[in-house]
PDB file of C-alpha atoms and ligand atoms in Angstrom:
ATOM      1  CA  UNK A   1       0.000   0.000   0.000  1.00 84.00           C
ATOM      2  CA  UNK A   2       1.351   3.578  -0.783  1.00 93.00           C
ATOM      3  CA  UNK A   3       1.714   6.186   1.173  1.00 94.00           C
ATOM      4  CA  UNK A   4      -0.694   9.277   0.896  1.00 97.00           C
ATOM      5  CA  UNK A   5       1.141  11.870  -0.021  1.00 98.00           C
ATOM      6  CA  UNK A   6       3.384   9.861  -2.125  1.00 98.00           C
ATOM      7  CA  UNK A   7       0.120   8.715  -3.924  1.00 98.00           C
ATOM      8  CA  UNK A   8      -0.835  12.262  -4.080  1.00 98.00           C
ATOM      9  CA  UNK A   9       2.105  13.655  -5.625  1.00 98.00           C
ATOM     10  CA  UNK A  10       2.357  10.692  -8.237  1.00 98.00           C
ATOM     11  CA  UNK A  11      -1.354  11.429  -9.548  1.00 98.00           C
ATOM     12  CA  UNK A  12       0.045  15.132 -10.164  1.00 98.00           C
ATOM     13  CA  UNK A  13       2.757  14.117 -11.991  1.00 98.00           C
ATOM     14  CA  UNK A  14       0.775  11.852 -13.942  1.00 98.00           C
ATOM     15  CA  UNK A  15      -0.967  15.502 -14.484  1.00 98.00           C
ATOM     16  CA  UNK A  16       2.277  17.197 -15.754  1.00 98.00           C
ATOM     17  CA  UNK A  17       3.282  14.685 -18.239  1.00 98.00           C
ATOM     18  CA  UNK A  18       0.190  14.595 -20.074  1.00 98.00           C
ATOM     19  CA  UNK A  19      -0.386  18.262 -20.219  1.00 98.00           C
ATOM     20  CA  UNK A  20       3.478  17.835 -21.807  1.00 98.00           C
ATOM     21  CA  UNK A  21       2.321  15.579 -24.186  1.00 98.00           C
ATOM     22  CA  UNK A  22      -0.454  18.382 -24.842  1.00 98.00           C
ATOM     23  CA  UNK A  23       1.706  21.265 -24.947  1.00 98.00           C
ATOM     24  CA  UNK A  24       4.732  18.902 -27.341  1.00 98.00           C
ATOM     25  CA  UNK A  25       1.464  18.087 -29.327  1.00 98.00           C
ATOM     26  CA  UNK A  26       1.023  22.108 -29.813  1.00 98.00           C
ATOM     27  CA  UNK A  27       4.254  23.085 -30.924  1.00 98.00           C
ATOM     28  CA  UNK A  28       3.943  20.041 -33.577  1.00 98.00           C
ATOM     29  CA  UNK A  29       0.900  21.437 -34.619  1.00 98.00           C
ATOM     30  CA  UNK A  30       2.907  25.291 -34.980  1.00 98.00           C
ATOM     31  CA  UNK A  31       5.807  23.562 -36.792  1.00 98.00           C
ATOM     32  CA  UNK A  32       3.696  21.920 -39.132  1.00 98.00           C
ATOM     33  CA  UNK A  33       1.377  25.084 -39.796  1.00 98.00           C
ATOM     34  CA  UNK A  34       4.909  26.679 -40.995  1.00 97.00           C
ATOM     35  CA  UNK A  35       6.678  24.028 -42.794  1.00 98.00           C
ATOM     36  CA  UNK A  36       9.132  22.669 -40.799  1.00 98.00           C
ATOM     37  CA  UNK A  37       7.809  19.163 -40.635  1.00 98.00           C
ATOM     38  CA  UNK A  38      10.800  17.842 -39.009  1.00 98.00           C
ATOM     39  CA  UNK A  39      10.258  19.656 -36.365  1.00 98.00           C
ATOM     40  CA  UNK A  40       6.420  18.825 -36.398  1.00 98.00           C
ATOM     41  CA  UNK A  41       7.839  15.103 -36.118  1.00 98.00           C
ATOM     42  CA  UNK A  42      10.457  15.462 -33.315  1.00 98.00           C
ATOM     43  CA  UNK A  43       7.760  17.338 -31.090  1.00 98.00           C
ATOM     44  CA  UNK A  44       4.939  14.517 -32.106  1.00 98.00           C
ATOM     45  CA  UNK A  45       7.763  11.687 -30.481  1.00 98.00           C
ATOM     46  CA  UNK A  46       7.957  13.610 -27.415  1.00 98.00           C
ATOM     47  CA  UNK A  47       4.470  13.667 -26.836  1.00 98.00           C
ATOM     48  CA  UNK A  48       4.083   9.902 -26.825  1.00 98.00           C
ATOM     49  CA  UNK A  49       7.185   9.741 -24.875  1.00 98.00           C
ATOM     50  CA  UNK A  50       5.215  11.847 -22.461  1.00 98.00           C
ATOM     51  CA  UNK A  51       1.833   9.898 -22.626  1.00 98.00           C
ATOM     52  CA  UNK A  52       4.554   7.042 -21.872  1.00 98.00           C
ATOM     53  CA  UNK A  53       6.567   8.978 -18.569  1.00 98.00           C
ATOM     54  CA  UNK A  54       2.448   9.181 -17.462  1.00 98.00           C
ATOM     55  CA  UNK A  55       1.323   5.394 -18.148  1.00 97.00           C
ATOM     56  CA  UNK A  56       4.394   4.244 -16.396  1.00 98.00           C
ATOM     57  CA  UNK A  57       3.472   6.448 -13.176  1.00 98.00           C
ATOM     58  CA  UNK A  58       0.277   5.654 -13.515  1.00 98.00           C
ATOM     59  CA  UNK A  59       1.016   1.683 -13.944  1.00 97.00           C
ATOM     60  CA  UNK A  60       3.632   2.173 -11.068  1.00 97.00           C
ATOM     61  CA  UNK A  61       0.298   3.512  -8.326  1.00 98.00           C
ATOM     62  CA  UNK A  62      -1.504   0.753  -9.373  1.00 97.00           C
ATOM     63  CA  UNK A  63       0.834  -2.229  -9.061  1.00 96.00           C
ATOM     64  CA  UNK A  64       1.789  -0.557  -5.016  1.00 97.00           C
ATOM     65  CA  UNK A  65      -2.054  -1.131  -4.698  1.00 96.00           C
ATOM     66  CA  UNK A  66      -2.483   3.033  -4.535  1.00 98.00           C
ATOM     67  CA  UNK A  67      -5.774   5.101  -5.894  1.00 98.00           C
ATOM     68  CA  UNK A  68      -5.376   6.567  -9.582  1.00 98.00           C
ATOM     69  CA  UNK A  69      -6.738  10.110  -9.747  1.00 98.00           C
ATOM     70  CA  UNK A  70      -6.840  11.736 -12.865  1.00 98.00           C
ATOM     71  CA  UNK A  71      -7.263  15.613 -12.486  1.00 97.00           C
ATOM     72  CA  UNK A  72      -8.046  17.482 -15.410  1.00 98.00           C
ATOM     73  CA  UNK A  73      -5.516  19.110 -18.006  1.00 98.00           C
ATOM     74  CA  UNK A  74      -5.056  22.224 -18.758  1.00 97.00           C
ATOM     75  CA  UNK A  75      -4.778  23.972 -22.796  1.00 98.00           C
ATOM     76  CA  UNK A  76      -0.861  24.162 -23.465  1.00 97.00           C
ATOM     77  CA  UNK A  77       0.421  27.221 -24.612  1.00 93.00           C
ATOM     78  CA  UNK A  78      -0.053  28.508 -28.230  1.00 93.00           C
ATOM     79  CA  UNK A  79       1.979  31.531 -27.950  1.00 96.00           C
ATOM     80  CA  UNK A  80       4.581  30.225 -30.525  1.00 98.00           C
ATOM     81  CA  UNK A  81       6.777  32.502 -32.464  1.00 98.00           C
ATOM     82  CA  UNK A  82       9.684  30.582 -34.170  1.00 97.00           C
ATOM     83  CA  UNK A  83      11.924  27.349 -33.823  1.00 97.00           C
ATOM     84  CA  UNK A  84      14.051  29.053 -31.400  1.00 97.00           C
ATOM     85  CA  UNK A  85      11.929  30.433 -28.955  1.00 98.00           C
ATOM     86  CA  UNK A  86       9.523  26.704 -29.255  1.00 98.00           C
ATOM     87  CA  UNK A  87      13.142  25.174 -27.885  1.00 98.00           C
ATOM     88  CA  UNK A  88      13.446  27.892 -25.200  1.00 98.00           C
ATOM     89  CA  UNK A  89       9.798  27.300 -24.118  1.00 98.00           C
ATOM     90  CA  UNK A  90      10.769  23.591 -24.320  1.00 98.00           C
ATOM     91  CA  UNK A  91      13.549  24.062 -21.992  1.00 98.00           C
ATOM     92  CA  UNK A  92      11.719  25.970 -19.696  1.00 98.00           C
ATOM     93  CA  UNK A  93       8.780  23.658 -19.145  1.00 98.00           C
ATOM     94  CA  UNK A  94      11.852  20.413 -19.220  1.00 98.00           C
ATOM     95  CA  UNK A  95      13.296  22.288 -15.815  1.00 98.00           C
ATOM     96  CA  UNK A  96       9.803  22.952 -14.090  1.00 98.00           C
ATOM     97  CA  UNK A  97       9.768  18.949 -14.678  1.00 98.00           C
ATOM     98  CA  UNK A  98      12.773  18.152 -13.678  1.00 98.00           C
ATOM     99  CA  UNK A  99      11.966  20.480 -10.117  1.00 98.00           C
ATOM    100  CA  UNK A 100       8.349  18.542  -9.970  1.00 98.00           C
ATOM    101  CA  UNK A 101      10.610  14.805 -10.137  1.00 98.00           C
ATOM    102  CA  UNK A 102      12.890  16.115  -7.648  1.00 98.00           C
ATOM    103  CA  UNK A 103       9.651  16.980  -5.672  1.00 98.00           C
ATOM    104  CA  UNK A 104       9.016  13.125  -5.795  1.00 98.00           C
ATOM    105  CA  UNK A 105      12.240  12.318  -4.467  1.00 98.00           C
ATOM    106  CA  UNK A 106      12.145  14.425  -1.622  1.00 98.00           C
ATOM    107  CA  UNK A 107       8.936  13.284  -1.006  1.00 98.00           C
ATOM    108  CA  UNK A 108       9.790   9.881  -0.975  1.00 98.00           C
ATOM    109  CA  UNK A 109      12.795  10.364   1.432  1.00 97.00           C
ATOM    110  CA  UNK A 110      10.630  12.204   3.911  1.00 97.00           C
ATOM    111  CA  UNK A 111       8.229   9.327   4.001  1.00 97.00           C
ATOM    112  CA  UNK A 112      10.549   6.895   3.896  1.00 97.00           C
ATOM    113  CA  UNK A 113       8.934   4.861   0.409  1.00 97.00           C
ATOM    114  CA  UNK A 114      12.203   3.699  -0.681  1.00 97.00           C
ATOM    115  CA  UNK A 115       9.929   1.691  -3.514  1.00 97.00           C
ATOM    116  CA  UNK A 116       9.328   5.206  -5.279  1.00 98.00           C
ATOM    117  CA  UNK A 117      12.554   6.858  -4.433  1.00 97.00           C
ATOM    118  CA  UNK A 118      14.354   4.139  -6.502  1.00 97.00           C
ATOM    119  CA  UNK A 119      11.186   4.225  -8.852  1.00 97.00           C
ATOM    120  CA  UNK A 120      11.620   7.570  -9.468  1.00 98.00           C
ATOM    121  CA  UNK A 121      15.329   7.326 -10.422  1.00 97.00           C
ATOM    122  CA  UNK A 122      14.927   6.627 -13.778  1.00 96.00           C
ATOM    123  CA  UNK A 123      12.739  10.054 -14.008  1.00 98.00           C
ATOM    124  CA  UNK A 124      15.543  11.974 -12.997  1.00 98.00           C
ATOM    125  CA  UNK A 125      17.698  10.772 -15.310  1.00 96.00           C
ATOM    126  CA  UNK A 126      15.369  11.133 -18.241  1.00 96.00           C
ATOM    127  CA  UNK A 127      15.484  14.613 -17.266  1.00 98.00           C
ATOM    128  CA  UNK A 128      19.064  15.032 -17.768  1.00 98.00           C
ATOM    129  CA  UNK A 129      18.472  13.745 -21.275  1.00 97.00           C
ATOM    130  CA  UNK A 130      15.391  16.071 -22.068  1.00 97.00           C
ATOM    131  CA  UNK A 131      16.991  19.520 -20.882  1.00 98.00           C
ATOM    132  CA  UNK A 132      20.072  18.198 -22.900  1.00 98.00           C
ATOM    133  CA  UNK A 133      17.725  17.616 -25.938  1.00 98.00           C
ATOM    134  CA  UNK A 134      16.791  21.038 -25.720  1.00 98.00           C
ATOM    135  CA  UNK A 135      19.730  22.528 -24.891  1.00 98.00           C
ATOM    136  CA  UNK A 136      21.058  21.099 -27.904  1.00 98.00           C
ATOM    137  CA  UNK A 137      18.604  22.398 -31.050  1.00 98.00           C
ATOM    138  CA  UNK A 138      18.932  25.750 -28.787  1.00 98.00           C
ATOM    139  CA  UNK A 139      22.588  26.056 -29.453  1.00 98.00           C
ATOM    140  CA  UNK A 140      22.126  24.849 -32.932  1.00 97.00           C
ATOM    141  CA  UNK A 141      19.719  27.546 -33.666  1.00 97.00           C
ATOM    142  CA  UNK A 142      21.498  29.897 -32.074  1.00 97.00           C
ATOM    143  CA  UNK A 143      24.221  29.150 -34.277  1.00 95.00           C
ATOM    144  CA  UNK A 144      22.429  29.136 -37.694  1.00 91.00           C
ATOM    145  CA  UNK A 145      21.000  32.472 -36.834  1.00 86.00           C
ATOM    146  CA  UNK A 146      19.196  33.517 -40.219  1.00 87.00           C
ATOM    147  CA  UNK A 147      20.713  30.878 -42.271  1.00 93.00           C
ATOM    148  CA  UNK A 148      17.993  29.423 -43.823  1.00 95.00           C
ATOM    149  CA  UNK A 149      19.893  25.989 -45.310  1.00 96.00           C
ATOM    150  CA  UNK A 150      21.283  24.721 -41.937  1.00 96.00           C
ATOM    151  CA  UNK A 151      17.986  25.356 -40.571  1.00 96.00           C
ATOM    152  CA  UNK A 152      16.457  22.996 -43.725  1.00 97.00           C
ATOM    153  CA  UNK A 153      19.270  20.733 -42.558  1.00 97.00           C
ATOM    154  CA  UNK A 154      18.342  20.778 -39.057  1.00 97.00           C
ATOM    155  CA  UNK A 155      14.790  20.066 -39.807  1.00 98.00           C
ATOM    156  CA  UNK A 156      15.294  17.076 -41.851  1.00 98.00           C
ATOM    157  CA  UNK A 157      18.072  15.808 -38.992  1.00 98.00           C
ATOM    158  CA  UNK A 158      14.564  16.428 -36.707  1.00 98.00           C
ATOM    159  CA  UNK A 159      12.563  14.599 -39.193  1.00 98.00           C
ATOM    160  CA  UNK A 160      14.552  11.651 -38.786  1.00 98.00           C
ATOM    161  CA  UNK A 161      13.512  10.686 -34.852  1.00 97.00           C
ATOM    162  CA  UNK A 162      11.586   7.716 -34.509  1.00 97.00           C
ATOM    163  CA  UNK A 163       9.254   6.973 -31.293  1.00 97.00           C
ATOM    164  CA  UNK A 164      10.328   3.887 -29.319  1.00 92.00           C
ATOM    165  CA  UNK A 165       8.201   3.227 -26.028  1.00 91.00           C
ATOM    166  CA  UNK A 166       9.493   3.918 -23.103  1.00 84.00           C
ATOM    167  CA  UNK A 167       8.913   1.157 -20.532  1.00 79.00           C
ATOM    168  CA  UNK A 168      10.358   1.316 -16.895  1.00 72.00           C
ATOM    169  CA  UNK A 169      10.504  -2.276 -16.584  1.00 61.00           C
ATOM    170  CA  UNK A 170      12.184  -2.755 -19.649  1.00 45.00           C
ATOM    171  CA  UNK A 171      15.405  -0.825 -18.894  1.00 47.00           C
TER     172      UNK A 171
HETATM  173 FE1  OFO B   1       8.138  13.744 -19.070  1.00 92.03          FE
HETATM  174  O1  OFO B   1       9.601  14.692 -19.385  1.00 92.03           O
HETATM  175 FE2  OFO B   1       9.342  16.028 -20.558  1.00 92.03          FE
HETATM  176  O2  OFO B   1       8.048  16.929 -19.765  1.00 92.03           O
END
């Protein structure tokens, strides 16, 4: 049986990665509108890599015998301007994450569930590789500036990602 709290900050977290997979599934939607369909495709694999980071939490409550509760999700952004501020945004929202995971961990510790402190492990580093990620097409873009054909390049480099499930028990 899980603890309370614990159970309570899991279902938010659940929470937060869908309304990622919302706001990734918005800035695929702004990419595509302009014409940078690689783009459109790299943010569409994050957002069922999100829908995954939320089945596995919610998968993980259920196995320790806890109570699912599903709050409601709230409309991502839209505000989008160009590739470069998209990755900033991404960034952004990556590091409120990555604070929310810690959250978990602390969490955990204070309540003693070593079950979800070493269940949430894998969360924290996932979030070293998704602020990388971003960190990554930031510098990139940053670099390209105005330059329209590394920017083509870039896209079709983005085009390229493939979705592989992500399965906690698996790795
Ligand atoms: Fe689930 O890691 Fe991004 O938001």
């Amino acid at each position: 049986m899980i603890n309370k709290k614990v159970e309570d900050i899991l279902n938010a977290q659940i929470n937060k990665e869908f309304y990622s997979a919302y706001l990734y599934l918005a800035m695929s939607a702004f990419f595509d509108e302009i014409g940078l369909y690689g783009f459109a495709n790299w943010t569409k694999v994050q957002a069922r890599e999100e829908v995954d980071h939320g089945m596995i939490l919610f998968d993980y409550i259920i196995e320790r015998d806890g109570t699912i509760d599903l709050q409601q999700i709230n409309s991502p952004d839209r505000s989008f301007e160009n590739p470069l501020q998209v990755f900033e945004k991404i960034l952004d929202h990556e590091k409120y994450v990555t604070e929310s995971i810690n959250c978990v961990a602390y969490m955990s510790d204070d309540e003693c569930d070593l079950a979800t402190r070493h269940f949430i492990n894998w969360y924290i580093s996932e979030q070293v590789e998704e602020e990388a990620n971003a960190l990554d097409i930031i510098k990139k873009l940053k670099m390209f500036g105005e330059d329209k054909a590394s920017l083509y390049q870039l896209d079709k480099d983005l085009g390229t990602r493939t979705y592989q499930q992500h399965s906690y028990k698996s790795e």
